[in-house]
XYZ file of C-alpha atoms in Angstrom:
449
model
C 0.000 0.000 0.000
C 1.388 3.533 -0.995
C 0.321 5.858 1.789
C -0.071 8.944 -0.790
C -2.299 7.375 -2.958
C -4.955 5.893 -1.051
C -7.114 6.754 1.510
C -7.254 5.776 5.104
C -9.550 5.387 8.084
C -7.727 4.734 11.516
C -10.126 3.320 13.930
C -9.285 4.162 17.137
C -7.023 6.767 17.397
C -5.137 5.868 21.158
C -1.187 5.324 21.420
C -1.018 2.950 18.140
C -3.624 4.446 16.333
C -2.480 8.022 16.867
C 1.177 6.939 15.721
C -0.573 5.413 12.426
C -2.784 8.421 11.754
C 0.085 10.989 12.009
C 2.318 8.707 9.985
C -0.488 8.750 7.433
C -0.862 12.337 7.363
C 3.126 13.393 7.822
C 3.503 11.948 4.310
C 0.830 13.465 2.607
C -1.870 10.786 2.970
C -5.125 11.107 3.533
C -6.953 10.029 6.923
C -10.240 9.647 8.804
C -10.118 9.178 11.774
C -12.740 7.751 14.595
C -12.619 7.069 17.854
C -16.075 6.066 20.123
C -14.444 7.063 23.736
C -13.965 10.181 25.561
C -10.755 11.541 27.458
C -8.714 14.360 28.078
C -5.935 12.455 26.241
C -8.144 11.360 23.506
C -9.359 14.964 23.202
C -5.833 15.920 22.466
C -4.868 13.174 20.270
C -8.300 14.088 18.068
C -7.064 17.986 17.958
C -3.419 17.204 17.024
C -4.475 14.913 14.152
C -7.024 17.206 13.126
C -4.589 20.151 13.082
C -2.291 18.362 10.746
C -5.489 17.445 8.157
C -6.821 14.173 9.481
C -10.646 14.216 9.239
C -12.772 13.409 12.311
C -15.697 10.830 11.702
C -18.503 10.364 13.638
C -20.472 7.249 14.348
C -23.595 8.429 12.434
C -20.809 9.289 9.070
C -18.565 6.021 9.810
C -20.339 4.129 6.880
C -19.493 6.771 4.434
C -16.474 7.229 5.530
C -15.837 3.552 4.422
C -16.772 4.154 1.084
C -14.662 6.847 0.646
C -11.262 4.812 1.814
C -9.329 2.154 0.329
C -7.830 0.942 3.861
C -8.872 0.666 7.210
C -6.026 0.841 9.988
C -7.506 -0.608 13.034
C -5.959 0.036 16.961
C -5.021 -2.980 19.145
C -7.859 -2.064 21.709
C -10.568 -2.337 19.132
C -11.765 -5.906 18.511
C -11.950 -7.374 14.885
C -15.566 -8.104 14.605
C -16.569 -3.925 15.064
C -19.250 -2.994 13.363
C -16.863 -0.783 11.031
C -14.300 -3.413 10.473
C -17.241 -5.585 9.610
C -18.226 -2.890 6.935
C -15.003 -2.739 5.636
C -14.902 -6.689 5.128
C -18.393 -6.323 3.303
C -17.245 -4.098 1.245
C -14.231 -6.369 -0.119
C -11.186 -3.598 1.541
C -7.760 -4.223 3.039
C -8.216 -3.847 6.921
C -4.680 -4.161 8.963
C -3.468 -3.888 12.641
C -1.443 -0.693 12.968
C 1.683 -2.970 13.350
C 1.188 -4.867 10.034
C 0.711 -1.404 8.353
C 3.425 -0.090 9.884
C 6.228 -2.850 9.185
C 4.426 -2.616 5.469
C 5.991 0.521 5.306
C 9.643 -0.755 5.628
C 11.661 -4.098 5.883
C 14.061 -4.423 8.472
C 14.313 -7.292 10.494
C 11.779 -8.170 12.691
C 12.107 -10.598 15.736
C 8.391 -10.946 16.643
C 7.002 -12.409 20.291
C 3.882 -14.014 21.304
C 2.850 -16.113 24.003
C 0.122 -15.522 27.098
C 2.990 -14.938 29.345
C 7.118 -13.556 29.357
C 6.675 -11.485 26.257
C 7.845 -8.305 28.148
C 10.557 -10.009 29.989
C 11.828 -11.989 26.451
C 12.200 -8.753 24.393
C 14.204 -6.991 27.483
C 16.521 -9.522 27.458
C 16.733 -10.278 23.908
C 16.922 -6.437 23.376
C 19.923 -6.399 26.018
C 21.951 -8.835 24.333
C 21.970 -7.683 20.844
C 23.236 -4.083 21.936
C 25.858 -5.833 24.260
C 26.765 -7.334 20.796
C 26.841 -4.154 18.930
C 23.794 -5.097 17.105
C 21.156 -1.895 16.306
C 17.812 -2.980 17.605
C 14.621 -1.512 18.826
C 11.559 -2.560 21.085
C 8.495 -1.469 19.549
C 4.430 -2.253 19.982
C 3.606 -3.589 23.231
C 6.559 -2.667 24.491
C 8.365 0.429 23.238
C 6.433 2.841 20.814
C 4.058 1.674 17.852
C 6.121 0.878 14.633
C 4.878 3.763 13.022
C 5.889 5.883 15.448
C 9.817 4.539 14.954
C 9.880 4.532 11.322
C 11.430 7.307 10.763
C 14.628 6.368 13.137
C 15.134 2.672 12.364
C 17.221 1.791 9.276
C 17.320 -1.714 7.282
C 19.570 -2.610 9.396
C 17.433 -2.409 12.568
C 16.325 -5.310 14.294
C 12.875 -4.616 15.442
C 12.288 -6.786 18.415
C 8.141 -6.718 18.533
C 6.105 -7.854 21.338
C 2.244 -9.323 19.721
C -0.507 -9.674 21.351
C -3.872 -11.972 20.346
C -5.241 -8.406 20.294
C -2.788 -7.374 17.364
C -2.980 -10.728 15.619
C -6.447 -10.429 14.822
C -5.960 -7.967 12.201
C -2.254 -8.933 10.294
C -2.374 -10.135 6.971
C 1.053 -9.891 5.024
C 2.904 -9.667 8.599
C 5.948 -12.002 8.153
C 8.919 -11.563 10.776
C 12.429 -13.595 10.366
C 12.177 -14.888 13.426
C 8.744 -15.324 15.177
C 8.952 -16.375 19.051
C 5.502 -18.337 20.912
C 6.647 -18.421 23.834
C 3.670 -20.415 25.897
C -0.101 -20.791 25.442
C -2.469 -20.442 28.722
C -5.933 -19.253 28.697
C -6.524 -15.497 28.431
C -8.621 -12.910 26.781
C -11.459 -15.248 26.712
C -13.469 -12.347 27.114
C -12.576 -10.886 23.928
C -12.142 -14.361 21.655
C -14.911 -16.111 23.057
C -12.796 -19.187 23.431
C -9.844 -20.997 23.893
C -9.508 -22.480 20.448
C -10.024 -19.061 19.035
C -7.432 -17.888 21.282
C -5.105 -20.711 20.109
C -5.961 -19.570 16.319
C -4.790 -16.464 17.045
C -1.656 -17.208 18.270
C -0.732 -19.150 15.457
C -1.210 -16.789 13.245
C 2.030 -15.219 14.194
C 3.518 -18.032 11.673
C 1.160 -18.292 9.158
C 3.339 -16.308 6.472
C 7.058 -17.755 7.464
C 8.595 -19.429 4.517
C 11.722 -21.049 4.307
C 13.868 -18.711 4.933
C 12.439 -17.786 8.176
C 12.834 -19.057 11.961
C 10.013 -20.243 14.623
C 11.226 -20.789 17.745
C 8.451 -22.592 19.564
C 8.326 -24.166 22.951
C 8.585 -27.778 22.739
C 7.587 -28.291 26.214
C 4.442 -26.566 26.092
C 1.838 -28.897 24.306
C -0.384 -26.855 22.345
C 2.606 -24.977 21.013
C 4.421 -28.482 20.272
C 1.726 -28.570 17.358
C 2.089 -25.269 15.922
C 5.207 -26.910 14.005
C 2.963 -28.981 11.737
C 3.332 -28.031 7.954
C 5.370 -25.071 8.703
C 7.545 -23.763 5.989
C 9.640 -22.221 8.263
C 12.615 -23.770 9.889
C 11.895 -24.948 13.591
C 14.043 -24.134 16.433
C 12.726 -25.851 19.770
C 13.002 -24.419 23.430
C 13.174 -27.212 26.023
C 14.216 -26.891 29.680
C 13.750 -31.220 29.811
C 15.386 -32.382 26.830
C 17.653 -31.646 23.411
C 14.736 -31.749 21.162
C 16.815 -29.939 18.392
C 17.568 -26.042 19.137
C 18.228 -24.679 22.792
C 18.099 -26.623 25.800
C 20.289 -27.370 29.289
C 23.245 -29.592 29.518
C 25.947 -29.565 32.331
C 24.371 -26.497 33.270
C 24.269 -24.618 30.565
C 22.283 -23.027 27.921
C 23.219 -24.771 24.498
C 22.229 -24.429 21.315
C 22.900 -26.719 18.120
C 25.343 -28.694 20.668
C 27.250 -25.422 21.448
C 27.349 -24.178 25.250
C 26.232 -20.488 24.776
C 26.106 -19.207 28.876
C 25.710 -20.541 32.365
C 21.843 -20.769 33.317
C 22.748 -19.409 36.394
C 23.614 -16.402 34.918
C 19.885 -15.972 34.503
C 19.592 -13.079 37.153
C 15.831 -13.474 37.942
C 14.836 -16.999 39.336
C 11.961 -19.433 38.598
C 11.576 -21.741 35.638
C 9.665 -19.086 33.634
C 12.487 -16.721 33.408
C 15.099 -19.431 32.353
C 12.297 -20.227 29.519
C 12.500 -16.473 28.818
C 16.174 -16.538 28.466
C 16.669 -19.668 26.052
C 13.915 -17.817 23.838
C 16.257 -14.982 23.836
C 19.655 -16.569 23.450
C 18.157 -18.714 20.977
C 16.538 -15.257 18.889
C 20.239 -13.356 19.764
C 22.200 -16.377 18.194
C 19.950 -16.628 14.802
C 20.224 -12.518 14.620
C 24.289 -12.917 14.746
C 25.063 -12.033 18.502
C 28.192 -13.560 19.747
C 28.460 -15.604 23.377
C 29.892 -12.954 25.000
C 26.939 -10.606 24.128
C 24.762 -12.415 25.438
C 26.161 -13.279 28.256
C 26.933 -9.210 29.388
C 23.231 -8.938 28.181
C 21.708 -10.958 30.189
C 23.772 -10.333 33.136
C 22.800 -6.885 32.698
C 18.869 -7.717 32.936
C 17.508 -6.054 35.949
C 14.029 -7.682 35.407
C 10.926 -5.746 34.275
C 8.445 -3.726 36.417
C 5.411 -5.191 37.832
C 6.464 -8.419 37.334
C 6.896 -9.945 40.865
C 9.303 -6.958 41.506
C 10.210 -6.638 45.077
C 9.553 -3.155 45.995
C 9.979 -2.947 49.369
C 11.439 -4.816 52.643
C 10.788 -3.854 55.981
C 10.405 -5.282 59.663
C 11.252 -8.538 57.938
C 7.940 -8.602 55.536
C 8.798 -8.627 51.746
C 6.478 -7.032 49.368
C 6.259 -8.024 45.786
C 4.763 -6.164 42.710
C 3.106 -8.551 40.125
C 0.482 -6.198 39.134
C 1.307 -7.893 35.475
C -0.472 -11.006 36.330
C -3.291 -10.647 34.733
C -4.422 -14.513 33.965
C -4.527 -17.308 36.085
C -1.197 -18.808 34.623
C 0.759 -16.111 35.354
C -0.341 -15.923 39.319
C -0.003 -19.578 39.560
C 3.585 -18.746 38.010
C 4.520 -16.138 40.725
C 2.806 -18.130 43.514
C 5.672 -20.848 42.687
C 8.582 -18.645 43.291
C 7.352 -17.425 46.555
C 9.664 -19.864 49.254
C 8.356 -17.448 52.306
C 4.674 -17.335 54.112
C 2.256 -15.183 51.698
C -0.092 -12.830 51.853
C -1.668 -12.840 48.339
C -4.055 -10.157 47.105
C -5.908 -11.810 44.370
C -8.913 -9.845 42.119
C -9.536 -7.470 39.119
C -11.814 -7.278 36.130
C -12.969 -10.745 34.943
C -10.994 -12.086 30.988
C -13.285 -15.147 31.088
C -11.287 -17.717 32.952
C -12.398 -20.025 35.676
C -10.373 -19.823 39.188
C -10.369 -23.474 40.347
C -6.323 -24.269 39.203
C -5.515 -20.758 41.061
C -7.042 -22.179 44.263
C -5.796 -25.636 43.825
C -2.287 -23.825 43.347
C -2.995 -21.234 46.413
C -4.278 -24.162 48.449
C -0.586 -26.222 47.659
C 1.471 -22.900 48.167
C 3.262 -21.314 50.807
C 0.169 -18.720 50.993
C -1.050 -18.564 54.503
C -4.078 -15.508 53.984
C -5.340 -14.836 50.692
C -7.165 -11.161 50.068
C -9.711 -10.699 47.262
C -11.194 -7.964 45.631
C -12.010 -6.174 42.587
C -15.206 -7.119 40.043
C -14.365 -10.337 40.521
C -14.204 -11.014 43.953
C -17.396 -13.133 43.813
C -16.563 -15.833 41.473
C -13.136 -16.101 43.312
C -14.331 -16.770 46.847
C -16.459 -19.190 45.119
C -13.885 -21.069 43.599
C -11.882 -20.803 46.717
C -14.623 -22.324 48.755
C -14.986 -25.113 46.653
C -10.966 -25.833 46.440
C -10.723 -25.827 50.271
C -9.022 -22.895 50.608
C -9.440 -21.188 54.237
C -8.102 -18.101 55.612
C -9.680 -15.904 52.828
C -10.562 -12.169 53.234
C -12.888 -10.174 50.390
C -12.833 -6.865 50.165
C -14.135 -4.324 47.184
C -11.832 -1.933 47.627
C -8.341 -2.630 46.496
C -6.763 0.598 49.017
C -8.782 -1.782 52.126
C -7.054 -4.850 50.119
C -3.399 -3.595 50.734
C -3.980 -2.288 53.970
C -5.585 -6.058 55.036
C -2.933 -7.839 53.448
C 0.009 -6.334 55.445
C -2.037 -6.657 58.897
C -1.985 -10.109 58.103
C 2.022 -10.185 57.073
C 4.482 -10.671 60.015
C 8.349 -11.193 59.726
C 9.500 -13.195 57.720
C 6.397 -13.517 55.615
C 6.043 -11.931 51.728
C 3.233 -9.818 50.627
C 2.656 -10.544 46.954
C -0.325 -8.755 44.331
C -0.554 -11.027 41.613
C -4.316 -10.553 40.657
C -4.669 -13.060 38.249
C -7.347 -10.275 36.538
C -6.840 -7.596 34.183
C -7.013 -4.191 35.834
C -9.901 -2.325 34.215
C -12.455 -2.404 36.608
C -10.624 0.458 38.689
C -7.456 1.774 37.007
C -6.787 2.425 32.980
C -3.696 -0.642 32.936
C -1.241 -2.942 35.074
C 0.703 -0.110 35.492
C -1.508 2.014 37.251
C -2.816 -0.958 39.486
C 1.431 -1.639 40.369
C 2.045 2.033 41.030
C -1.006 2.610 43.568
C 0.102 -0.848 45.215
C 3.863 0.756 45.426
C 2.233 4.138 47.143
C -0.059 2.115 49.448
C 2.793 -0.628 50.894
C 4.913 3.223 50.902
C 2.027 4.249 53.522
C 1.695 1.310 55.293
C 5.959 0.825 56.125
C 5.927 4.105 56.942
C 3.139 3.799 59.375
């Protein structure tokens, strides 16, 4: 697609579709743009774009709108099956995810990540090792800035290190990385694709235009992935903490790949079995993209994990408290839960993604947790899963301020306090972040008490 020829109409004009509208319009192109929510920030975004010639649609002139463009760009947030996507697919027109349009406009080389859980914690460290290497790379989408918004600082030479999400692989098309990373599958976002074998169909999409010349580095361990390999073009390169199944995996200690020993695995600075996944994904990305072992080895010694993601943010009269404000599917709680070796105090809760809670309880209920804390819109369902696991000392709370505050009454020294919600956040704060940061300034209060 040649952006000053056609016409354009960004749907949903937050941080991606913002950086696709004003990438549109910086080059000439024409744009509509709509966007169905309200906000200071979205106020702004609409005035900027409009100031440098985007045109504003509403919902009543969406339709024509349509008619009038040749492409519609849509935003991560905004699922596949709106009612203007759906128009657009009537009417026979390209629709694309902002990062599909975005690497359309330029080639470099593009390590792509999926998975339900690591993504953010993968790209750091593969992102750390290449520039220990003297490699050029950037982190863009989920992590980083939108693709569009880096397109005019990258070069061909760039390795773009991209972090997908199910959200974003709804919409690609022509997408087609060298490398393309799934990581792990676990349910999540059932809420938006309506179930788990759509959620596994998205996921897989990530490799559905590799050909021969490109790499999918898959997780052998993980069964559903295990399958993904099945009439792939693309050469496969397994990850396997249990065995050599043909890529990277653990001998004498180390991480290998293709029977070389690349770096200790105790050089992996955060601990668990999830983040020594994390790093074989990445040495085994940093190897095909031409780092040397010494690279990665300063790179990942370097790694200073990732916020929110059971970050210990404070310590004091002997009670640890841990930020996993990230977890935001069962999986991912059951994951932190494992690493935990003190007594816990775990604040569970959020807005709902469609799962069902009885593996979290079954996992709280083999833990070290001693008190549990619930809260948030789905408090309910969670006390009633935790009921029917057998899991006692349980609190529930709607408030998540009353949650913190209950939480650390119940910690005493030597125990860990540890949100990992297991929900999304959206029920009272706009992301993870937010959620993490107001848990930082609450345990802040409470030590200081």
């Amino acid at each position: 697609m040649y952006v000053k020829t056609q016409v354009f109409f960004v749907l949903g004009i937050s941080k991606s579709g913002f950086a696709a509208a004003e990438y549109i319009l910086k080059r000439g192109g024409r744009c509509f743009v709509y966007e169905e929510h309200d906000s200071p920030r979205i106020a702004e975004a609409a005035e900027k774009l409009l100031s440098q010639g985007a045109e504003r649609v509403t919902a009543e002139g969406a339709e024509a709108a349509a008619e009038k463009s040749d492409v519609l760009v849509i935003s991560p947030g905004v699922p596949i099956n709106h009612r203007v996507a759906v128009k657009f697919k009537e009417l026979g027109k390209r629709i694309a995810g902002e990062a599909e349009f975005g690497f359309s406009q330029f080639f470099p080389p593009v390590a792509a990540i999926t998975g339900t859980n690591g993504k953010t914690t993968t790209v750091t460290m593969l992102g750390g090792m290449l520039k220990e290497a003297g490699i050029d790379c950037a982190a863009v989408e989920n992590i980083g800035s939108p693709v569009c918004a880096e397109l005019d600082k990258i070069t061909r030479d760039t390795v773009c290190i991209a972090e997908i999400s199910s959200f974003q692989l709804e919409s690609i098309s022509d997408f087609k990385p060298h490398i393309a990373m799934i990581l792990n599958i676990s349910p999540d976002h059932l809420e938006r694709h309506y179930s788990m074998e759509n959620y596994i169909f998205l996921k897989k999409r990530l490799l559905k235009n590799l050909k021969e010349s490109e790499f999918a580095v898959l997780n052998y361990d993980d069964p559903t992935v295990r399958t993904f390999a099945e009439n792939l073009k693309a050469k496969v390169i397994w990850v396997s903490a249990r065995e050599n199944a043909g890529g990277v995996y653990l001998s004498g200690g180390n991480i290998c790949m293709n029977g070389e020993s690349i770096v200790s695995a105790d050089a992996v600075p955060v601990k668990g079995e999830h983040n020594l996944y994390n790093a074989m994904f990445a040495v085994a990305a940093a190897k095909l993209l031409g780092a040397d072992n010494a690279g990665i080895a300063a790179g990942l010694k370097n790694f200073r994990g990732v916020p929110h993601r059971v970050e210990l943010i404070a310590e004091k009269n002997g009670v640890a408290y841990y930020d996993d404000s990230k977890s935001t599917n069962t999986a991912s709680a059951i994951t932190a839960l494992r690493s935990m070796t003190r007594p816990t105090v775990l604040i569970l809760g959020g807005s709902e993604k469609g799962e069902k809670y009885g593996e979290l309880f079954q996992a709280v209920r083999l833990s070290e947790v001693k008190h549990t804390v619930i809260t948030g819109a789905s408090r309910y369902n969670m006390f009633r899963a935790a009921a029917e696991c057998g899991v006692e000392n349980v609190t529930v709370t709607a408030d998540f301020d009353s949650a913190v505050r209950i939480a650390d009454m119940f910690a005493e020294d030597g125990d860990a306090v540890l949100l990992s919600p297991a929900c999304a956040s959206f029920d009272s704060f706009r992301n993870f972040e937010e959620r993490g940061e107001e848990f930082r300034r609450l345990v802040k209060e409470c030590t200081e008490d």
